[in-house]
Coordinates of C-alpha atoms and ligand atoms in Angstrom, one line a residue:
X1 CA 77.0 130.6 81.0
X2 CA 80.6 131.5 81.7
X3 CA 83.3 130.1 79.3
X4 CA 86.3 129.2 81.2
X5 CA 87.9 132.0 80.5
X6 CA 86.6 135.1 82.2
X7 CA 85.6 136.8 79.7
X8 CA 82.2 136.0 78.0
X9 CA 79.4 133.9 78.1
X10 CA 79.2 130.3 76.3
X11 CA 76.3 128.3 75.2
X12 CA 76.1 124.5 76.2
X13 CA 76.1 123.6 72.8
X14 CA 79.5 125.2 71.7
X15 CA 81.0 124.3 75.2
X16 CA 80.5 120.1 73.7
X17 CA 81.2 121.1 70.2
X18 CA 85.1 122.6 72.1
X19 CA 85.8 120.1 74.1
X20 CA 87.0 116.9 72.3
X21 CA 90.4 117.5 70.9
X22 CA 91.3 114.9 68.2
X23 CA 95.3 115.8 68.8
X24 CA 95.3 114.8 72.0
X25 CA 93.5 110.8 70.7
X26 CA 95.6 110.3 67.6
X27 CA 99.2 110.3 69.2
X28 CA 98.1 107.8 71.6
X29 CA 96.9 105.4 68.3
X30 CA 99.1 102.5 67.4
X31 CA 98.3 102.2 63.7
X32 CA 95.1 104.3 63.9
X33 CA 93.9 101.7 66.3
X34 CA 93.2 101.8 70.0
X35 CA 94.2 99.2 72.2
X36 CA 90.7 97.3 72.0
X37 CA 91.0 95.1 69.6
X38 CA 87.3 93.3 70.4
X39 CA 87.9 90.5 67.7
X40 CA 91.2 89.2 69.1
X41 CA 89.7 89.8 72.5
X42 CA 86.7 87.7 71.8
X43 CA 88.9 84.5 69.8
X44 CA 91.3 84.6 73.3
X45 CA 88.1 84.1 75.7
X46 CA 87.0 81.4 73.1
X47 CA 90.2 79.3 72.4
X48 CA 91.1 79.4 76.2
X49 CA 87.9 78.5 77.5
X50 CA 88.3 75.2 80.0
X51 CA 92.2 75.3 80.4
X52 CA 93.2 72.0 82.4
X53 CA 93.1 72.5 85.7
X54 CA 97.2 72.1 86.0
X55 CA 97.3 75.0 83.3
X56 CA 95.0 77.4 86.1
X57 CA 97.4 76.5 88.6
X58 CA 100.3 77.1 87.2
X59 CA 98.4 80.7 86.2
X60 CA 97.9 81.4 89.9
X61 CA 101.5 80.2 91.0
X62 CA 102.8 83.0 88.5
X63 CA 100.2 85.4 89.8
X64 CA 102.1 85.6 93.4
X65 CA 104.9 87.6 91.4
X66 CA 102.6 90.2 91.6
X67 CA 102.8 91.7 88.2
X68 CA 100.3 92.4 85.2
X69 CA 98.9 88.9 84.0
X70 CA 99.4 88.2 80.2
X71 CA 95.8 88.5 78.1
X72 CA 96.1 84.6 77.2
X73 CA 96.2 83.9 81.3
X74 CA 93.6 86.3 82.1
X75 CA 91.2 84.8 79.2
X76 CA 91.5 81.2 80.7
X77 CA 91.2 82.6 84.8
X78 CA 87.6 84.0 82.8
X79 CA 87.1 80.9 81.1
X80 CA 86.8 78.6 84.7
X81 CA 83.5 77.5 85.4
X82 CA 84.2 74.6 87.6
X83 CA 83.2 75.6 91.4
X84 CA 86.4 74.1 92.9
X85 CA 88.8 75.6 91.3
X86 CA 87.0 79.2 90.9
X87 CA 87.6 78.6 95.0
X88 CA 91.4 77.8 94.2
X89 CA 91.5 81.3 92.1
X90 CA 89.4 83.0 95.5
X91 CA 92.2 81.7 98.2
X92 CA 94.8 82.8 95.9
X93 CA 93.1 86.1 95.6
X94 CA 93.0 86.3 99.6
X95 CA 96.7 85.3 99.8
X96 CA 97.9 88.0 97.2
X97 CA 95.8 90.9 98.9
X98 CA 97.2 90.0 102.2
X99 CA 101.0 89.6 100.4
X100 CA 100.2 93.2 99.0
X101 CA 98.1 95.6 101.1
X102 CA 97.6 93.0 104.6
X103 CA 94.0 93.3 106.4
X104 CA 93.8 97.0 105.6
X105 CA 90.6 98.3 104.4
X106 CA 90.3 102.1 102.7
X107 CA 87.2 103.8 103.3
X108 CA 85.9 106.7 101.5
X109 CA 82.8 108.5 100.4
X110 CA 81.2 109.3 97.4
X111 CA 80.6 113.4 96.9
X112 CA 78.1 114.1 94.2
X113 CA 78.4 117.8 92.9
X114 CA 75.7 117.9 90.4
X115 CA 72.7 116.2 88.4
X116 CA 73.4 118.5 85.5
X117 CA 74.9 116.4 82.2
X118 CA 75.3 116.8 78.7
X119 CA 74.8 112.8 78.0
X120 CA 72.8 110.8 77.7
X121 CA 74.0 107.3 78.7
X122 CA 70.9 104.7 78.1
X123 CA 71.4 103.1 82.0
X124 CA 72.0 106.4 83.9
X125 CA 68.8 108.3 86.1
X126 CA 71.3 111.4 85.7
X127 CA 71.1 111.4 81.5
X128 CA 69.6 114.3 80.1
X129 CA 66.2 114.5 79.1
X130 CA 65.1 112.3 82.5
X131 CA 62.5 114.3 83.5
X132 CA 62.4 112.1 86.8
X133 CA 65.6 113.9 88.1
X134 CA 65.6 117.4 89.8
X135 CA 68.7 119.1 88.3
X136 CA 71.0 120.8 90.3
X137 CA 74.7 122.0 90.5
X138 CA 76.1 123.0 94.2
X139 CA 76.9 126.2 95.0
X140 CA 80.7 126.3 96.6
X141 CA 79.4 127.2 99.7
X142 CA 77.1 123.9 99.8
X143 CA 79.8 121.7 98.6
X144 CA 81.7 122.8 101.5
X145 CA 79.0 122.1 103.9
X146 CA 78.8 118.4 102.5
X147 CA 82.6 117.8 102.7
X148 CA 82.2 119.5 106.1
X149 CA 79.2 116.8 107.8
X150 CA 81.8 113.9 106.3
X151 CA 84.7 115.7 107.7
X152 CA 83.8 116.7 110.7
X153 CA 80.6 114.9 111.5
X154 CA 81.6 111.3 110.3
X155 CA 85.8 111.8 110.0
X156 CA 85.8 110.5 107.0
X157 CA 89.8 111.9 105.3
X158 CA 89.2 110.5 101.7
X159 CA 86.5 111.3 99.4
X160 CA 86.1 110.7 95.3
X161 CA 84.3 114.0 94.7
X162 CA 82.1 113.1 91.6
X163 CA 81.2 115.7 88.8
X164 CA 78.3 115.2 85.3
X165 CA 79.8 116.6 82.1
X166 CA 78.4 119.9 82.1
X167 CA 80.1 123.8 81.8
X168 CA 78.4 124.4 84.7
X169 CA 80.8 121.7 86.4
X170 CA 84.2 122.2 84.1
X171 CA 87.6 121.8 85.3
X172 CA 87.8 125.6 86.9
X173 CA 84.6 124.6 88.9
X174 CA 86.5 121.3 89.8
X175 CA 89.6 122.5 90.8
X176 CA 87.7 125.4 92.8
X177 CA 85.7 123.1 95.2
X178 CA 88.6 121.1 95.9
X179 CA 90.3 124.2 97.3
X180 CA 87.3 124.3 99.2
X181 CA 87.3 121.3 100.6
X182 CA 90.8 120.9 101.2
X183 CA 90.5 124.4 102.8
X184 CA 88.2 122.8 105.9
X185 CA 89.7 122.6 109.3
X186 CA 87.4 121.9 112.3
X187 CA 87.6 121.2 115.8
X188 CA 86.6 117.8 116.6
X189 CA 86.2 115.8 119.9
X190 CA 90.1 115.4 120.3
X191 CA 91.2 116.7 116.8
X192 CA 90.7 118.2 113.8
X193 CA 87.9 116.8 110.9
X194 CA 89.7 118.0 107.6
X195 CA 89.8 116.1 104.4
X196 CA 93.2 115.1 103.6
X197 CA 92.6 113.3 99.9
X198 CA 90.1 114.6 97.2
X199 CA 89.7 112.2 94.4
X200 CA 88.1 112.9 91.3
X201 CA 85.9 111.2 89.8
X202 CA 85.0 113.2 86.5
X203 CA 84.3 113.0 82.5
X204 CA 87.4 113.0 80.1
X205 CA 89.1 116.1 80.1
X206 CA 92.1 118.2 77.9
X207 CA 95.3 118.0 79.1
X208 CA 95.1 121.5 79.9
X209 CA 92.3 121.5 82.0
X210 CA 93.8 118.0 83.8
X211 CA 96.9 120.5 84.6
X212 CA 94.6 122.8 86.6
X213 CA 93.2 119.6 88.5
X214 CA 96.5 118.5 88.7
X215 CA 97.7 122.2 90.9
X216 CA 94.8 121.5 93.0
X217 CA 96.1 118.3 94.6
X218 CA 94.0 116.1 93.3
X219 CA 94.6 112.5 94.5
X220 CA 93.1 109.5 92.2
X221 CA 91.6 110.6 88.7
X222 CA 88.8 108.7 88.0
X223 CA 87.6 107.6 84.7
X224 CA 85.5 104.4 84.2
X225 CA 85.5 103.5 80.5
X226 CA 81.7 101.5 81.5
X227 CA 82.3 99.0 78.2
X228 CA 85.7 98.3 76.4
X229 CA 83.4 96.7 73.6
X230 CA 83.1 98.9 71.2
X231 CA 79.5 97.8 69.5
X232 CA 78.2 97.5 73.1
X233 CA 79.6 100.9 73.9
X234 CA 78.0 102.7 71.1
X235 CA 75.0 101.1 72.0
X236 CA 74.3 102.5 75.1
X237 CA 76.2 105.9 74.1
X238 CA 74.8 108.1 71.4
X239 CA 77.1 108.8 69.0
X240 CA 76.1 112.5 69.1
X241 CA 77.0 113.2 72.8
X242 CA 80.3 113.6 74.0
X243 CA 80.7 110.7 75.7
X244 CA 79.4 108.9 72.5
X245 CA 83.3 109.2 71.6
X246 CA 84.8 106.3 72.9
X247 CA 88.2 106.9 72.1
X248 CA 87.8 110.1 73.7
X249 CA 87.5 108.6 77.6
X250 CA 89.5 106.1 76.2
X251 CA 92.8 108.2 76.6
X252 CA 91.4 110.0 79.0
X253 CA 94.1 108.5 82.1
X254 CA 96.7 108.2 79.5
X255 CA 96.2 112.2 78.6
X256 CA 95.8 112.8 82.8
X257 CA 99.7 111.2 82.7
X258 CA 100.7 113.4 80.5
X259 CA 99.2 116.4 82.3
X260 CA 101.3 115.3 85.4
X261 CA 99.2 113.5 87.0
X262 CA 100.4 109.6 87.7
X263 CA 97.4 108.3 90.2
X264 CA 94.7 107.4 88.0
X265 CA 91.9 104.5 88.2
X266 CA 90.5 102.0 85.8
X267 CA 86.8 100.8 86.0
X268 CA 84.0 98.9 83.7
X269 CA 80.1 98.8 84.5
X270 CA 79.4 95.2 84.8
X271 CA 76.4 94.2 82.8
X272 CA 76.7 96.4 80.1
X273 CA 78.4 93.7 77.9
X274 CA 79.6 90.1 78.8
X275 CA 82.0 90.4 81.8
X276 CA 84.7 88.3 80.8
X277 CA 85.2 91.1 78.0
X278 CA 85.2 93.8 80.4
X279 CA 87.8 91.8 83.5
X280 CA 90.2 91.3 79.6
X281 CA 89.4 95.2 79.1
X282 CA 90.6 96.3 82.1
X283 CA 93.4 94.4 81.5
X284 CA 94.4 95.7 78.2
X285 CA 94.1 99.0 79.8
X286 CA 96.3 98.6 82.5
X287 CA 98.9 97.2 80.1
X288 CA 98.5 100.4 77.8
X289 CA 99.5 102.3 80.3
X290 CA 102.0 100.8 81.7
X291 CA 103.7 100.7 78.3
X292 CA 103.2 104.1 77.8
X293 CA 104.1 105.3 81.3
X294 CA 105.8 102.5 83.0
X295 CA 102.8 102.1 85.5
X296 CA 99.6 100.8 85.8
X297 CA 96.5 101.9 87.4
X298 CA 96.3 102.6 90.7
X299 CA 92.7 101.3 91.3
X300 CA 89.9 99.3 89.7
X301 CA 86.6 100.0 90.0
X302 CA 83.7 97.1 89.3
X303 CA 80.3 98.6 89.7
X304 CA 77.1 96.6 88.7
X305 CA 74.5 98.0 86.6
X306 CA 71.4 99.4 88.9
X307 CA 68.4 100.3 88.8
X308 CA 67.7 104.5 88.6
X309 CA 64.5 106.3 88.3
X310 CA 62.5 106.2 85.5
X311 CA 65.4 104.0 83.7
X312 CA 64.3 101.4 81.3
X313 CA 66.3 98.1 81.7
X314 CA 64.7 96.0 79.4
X315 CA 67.6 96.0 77.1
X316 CA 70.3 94.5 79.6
X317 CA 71.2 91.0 78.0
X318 CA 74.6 90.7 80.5
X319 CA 73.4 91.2 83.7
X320 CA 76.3 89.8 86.0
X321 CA 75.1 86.8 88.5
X322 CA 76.5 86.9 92.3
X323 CA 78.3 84.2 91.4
X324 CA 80.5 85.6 88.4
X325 CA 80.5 88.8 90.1
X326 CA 82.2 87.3 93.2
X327 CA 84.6 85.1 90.9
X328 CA 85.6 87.9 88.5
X329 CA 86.9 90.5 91.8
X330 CA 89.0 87.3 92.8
X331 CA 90.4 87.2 88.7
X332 CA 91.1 91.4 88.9
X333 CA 92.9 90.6 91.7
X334 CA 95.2 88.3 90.4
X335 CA 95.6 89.7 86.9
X336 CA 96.3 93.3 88.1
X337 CA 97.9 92.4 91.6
X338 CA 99.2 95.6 91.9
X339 CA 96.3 97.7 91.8
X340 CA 93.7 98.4 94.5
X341 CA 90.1 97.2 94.1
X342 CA 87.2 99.0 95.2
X343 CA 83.9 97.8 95.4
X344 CA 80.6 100.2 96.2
X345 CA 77.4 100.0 98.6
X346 CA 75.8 99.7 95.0
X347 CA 76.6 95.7 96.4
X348 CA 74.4 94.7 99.5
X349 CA 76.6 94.3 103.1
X350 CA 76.4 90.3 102.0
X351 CA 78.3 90.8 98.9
X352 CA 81.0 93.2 100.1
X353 CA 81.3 91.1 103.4
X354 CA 82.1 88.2 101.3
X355 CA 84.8 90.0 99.1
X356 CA 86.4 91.6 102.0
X357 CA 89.3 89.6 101.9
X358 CA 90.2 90.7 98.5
X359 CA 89.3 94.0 97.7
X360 CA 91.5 97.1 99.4
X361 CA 88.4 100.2 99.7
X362 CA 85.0 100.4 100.3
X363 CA 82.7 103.4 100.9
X364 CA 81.2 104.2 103.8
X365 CA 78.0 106.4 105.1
X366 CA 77.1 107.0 101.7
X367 CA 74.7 109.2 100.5
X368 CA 74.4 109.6 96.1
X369 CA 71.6 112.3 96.2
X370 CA 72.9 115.9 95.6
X371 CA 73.2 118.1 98.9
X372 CA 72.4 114.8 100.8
X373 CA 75.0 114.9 103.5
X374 CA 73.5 118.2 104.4
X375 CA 70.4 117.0 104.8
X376 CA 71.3 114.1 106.4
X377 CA 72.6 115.9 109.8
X378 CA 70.2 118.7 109.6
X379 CA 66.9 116.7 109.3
X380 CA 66.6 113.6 110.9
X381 CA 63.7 112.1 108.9
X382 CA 65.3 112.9 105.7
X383 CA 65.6 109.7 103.7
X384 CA 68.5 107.5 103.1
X385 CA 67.7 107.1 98.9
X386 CA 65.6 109.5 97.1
X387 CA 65.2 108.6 93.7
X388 CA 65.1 111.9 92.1
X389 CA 67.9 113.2 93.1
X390 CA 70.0 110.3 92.6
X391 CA 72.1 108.5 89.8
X392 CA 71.0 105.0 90.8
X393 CA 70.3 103.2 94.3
X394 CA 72.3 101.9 97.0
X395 CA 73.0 98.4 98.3
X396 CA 74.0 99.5 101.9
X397 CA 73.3 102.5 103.6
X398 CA 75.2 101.9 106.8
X399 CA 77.3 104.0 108.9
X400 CA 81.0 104.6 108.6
X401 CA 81.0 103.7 112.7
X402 CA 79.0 100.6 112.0
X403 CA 81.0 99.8 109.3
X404 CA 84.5 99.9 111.2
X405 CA 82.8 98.2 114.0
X406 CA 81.9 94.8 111.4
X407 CA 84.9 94.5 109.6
X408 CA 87.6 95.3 113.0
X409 CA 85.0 92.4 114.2
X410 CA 86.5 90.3 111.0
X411 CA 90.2 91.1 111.5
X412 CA 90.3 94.2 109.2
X413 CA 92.3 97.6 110.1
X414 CA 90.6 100.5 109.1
X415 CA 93.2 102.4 107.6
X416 CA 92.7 106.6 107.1
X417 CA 95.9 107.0 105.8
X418 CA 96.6 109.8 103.1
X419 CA 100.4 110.0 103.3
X420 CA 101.1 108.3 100.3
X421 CA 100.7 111.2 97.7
X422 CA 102.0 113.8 100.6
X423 CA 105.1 112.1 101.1
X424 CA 105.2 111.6 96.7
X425 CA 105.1 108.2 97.2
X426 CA 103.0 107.7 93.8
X427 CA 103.5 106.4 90.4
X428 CA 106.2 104.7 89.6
X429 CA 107.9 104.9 92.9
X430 CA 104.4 103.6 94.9
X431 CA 104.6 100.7 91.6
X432 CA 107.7 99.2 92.9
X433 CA 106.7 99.2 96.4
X434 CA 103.9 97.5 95.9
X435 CA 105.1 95.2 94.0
X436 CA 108.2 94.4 96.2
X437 CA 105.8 94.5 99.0
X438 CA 107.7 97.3 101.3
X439 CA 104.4 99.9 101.0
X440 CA 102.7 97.5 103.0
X441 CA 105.5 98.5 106.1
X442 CA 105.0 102.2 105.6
X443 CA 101.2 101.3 105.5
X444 CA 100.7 99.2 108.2
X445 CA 102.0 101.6 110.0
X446 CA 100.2 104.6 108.8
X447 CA 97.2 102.5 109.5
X448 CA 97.4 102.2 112.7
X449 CA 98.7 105.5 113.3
X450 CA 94.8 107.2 111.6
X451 CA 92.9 104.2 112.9
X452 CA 93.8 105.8 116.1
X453 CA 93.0 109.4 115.5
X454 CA 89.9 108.4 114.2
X455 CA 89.1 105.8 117.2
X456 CA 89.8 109.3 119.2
X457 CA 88.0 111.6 117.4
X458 CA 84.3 109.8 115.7
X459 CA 84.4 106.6 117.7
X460 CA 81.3 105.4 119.2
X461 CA 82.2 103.8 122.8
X462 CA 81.5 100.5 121.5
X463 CA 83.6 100.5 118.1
X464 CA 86.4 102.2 120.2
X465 CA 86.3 99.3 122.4
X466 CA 87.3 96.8 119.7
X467 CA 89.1 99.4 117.7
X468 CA 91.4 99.2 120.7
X469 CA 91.7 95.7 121.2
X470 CA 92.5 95.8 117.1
X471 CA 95.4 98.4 117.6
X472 CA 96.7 96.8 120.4
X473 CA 97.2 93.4 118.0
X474 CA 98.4 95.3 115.6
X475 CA 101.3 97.0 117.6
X476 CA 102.9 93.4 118.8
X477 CA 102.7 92.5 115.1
X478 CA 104.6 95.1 114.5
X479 CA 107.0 94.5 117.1
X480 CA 107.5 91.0 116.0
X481 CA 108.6 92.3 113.2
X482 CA 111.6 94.1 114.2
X483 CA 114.2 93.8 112.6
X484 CA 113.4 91.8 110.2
X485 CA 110.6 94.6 108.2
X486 CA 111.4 97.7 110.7
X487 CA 114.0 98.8 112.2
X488 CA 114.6 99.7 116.3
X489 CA 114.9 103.1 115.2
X490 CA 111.4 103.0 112.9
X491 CA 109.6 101.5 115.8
X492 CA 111.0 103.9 118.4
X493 CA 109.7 106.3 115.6
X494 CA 106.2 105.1 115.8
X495 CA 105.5 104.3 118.9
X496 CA 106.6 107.9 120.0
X497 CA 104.0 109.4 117.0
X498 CA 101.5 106.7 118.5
X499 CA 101.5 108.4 122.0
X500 CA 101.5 111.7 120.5
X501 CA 98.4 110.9 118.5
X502 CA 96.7 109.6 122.0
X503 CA 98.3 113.3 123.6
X504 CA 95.7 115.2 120.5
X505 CA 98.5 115.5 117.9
X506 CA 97.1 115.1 114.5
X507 CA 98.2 114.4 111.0
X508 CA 101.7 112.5 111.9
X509 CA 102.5 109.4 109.3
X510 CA 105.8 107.7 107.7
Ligands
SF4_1 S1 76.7 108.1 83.2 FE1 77.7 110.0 83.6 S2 77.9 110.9 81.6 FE2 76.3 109.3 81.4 S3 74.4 110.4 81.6 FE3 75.1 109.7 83.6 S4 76.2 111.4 84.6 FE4 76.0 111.8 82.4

């Protein structure tokens, strides 16, 4: 096995045994301590249990400041168990999306490199020693024909390329297939299907090797911590794997910072421990960073626990009901306001339907099985889920087409755009936009801008149809906004890149 450095071979079990580096956990320690402190955690959730219903109002007034709740707010938005006002915190929710990121909806989809991994996490089909799951790592060639079917088959511009901890899938190997799938350009009906964002959705790395991922042009690093408690965390981690160190993925976004890169995402697996512990987590780590780095995350994650092949589930004492799930999206929303919020086809179409109004991406098409994209578009009959050669199973299996066509149906834009990062509007600069609510002009913009090119390019007739109708709304929205959110000038702008886009120009954004 290569060892990262060109020059000799490296055996699995040195390659774990190099790559936690205490110096780059301590400095990040406050007291020896992370920021996880699960006993003042656990008394907050306790003493702020059934707040007055005045006190939860007053919590969601504050919220529509849009900045990062304190822990005692958060802890008593957990703590509501009464139906109506849960509702209160859900239309609050729906306001502050709208105040923030308006009807757009992200889409992206999931690339899975490789079933290879060094861990062994209890809940995962991909842990080693399933015997269930085929192993295999793609070739570049075969990750390029993947990220060419969503490109170019489905138009898909986004994708969080997903890695197992393994040599055989180490930063160099990272950074490599996202030159190759940045590198695709294809004629398309009216266009060009490229891939204009790569995020990354990998195991806790150096700084060094986050460097070579940052020179790449990576978009969002990913790094889901699963459990912020710690007992639960070593329960379902063994101590003797690398991701058995938990202070190790941790730090791992506040390391990715330091190795230039400012876009990383937050994200717990519900069920793993009791989610009011994981929504005050999530919290905590937002606030880390932002003290650290003066900004937060730029997205949560909040995947439920599923079943995978030959996976024993016995164990699982916190499964999350439909109900908290739905309640505790609405909560993230409010106590990290700033932040996008994704939510999976791990959740059936019923589920994400219902939390449409507050969460900002979904993915789209999806296929989890490695080399299943491929497969898809070159044999018909191939199957939607196989078991072995995927991490766990999917809620909805729909098309990205099918998908656009439900929620434009439901008022929501489809937005492709990727011109954030391009135009280095990230970090701290894409923070105070947010926050002061002026992203949402560029991005309503941009969004209608790639909802066109896409309408052009991967349409069906039928989801053109409404797309159009969609766009057309959109546009005297816009107008009616003039002056007061864009100027003559800006409109003149984009109506001219609009037309251009409807000529076959490509790529054009503000
Ligand atoms: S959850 Fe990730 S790290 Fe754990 S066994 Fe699965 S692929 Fe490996």
């Amino acid at each position: 096995m290569k060892d990262g450095t060109g020059t000799g071979t490296v055996s699995v079990k040195d390659w774990v045994k190099a790559q936690i580096k205490q110096d780059e956990i301590t400095p990040y320690l406050e007291n020896g301590r992370d920021f996880i402190d699960d006993e003042k955690i656990e008394t907050s959730i306790r003493e702020n249990a059934g707040a007055e219903a005045e006190r939860i109002r007053a919590i969601i007034r504050k919220a529509y400041d849009i900045k990062l709740m304190d822990d005692a707010d958060v802890a008593a938005l957990v703590g509501v168990t009464d139906p109506g006002l849960r509702n209160e915190v859900f239309e609050a929710a729906k306001e502050i999306k709208k105040k923030v990121y308006d009807s757009r909806i992200v889409t992206f989809a999931p690339l899975y490199c490789g079933s290879k991994c060094v861990n062994s996490c209890r809940y995962c089909g991909f842990r080693s020693g399933n015997e269930a799951i085929t192993r295999r790592v793609l070739t570049m060639d075969e990750i390029e024909s993947e990220a060419r079917v969503l490109a170019s088959r489905i138009g898909h511009k986004r994708l969080v390329v997903v890695y197992g901890e393994h040599p055989e899938t180490d930063a160099d190997y990272i950074a490599e297939s996202m030159r190759r799938i940045y590198s695709i350009k294809d004629r398309v009906r009216n266009g060009v299907g490229e891939i204009r964002r790569v995020n990354v959705n990998a195991a806790p790395m150096s700084i060094a090797d986050l460097k070579k991922l940052h020179e790449a042009g990576i978009g969002t690093y990913q790094v889901f911590q699963e459990t912020y408690h710690h007992d639960t965390y070593r329960k379902v981690h063994p101590e003797k794997t690398l991701k058995g160190n938990f202070q190790w993925r941790l730090y791992a976004l506040h390391r990715a910072m330091d190795a230039g890169i400012d876009d990383v995402a937050v994200g717990a697996l519900f069920g793993l421990s009791d989610w009011k512990f994981e929504v005050m987590g999530l919290v905590a780590h937002a606030r880390d960073l932002e003290k650290r780095f003066g900004l937060g995350p730029h997205t949560v994650s909040v995947p439920r626990l599923e079943p995978a092949a030959d996976t024993d589930f016995s164990w699982v004492e916190n499964r999350v009901s439909d109900d908290d799930f739905h309640y505790l999206v609405a909560v993230l929303r409010l106590a990290i306001p700033y932040a996008g919020l994704i939510v999976t086809n791990r959740e059936s179409p019923e589920m994400i339907r219902s939390l449409m109004d507050i969460i900002t991406q979904r993915d789209a098409d999806t296929r989890v099985g490695i080399g299943s994209y491929t497969d898809a578009f070159s044999d018909e009959n191939s199957d939607m889920q196989e078991e072995e050669r995927q991490q766990f199973i999917l809620g909805d299996t729909r098309s990205l087409d099918a998908i656009i066509r439900e929620l434009a149906e439901h008022g929501h834009i489809v937005s492709f755009c990727t011109a954030g990062y391009r135009c280095g509007r990230t970090g701290k600069k894409i923070m105070t936009l947010l926050e002061s609510g002026r992203e949402g002009c560029f991005c309503k913009l941009n969004a209608v801008l790639t909802f066109q090119e896409w309408l052009e390019d991967f349409a069906s007739p039928e989801t053109k149809k409404i797309g159009d109708e969609m766009i057309r709304t959109e546009i005297d929205e816009i107008k009616a906004r003039v002056p007061a959110d864009f100027s003559q000038a800006v409109f003149d702008h984009f109506t001219a890149a609009y037309e251009k886009i409807k000529a076959g120009e490509r790529d054009l954004y503000f």
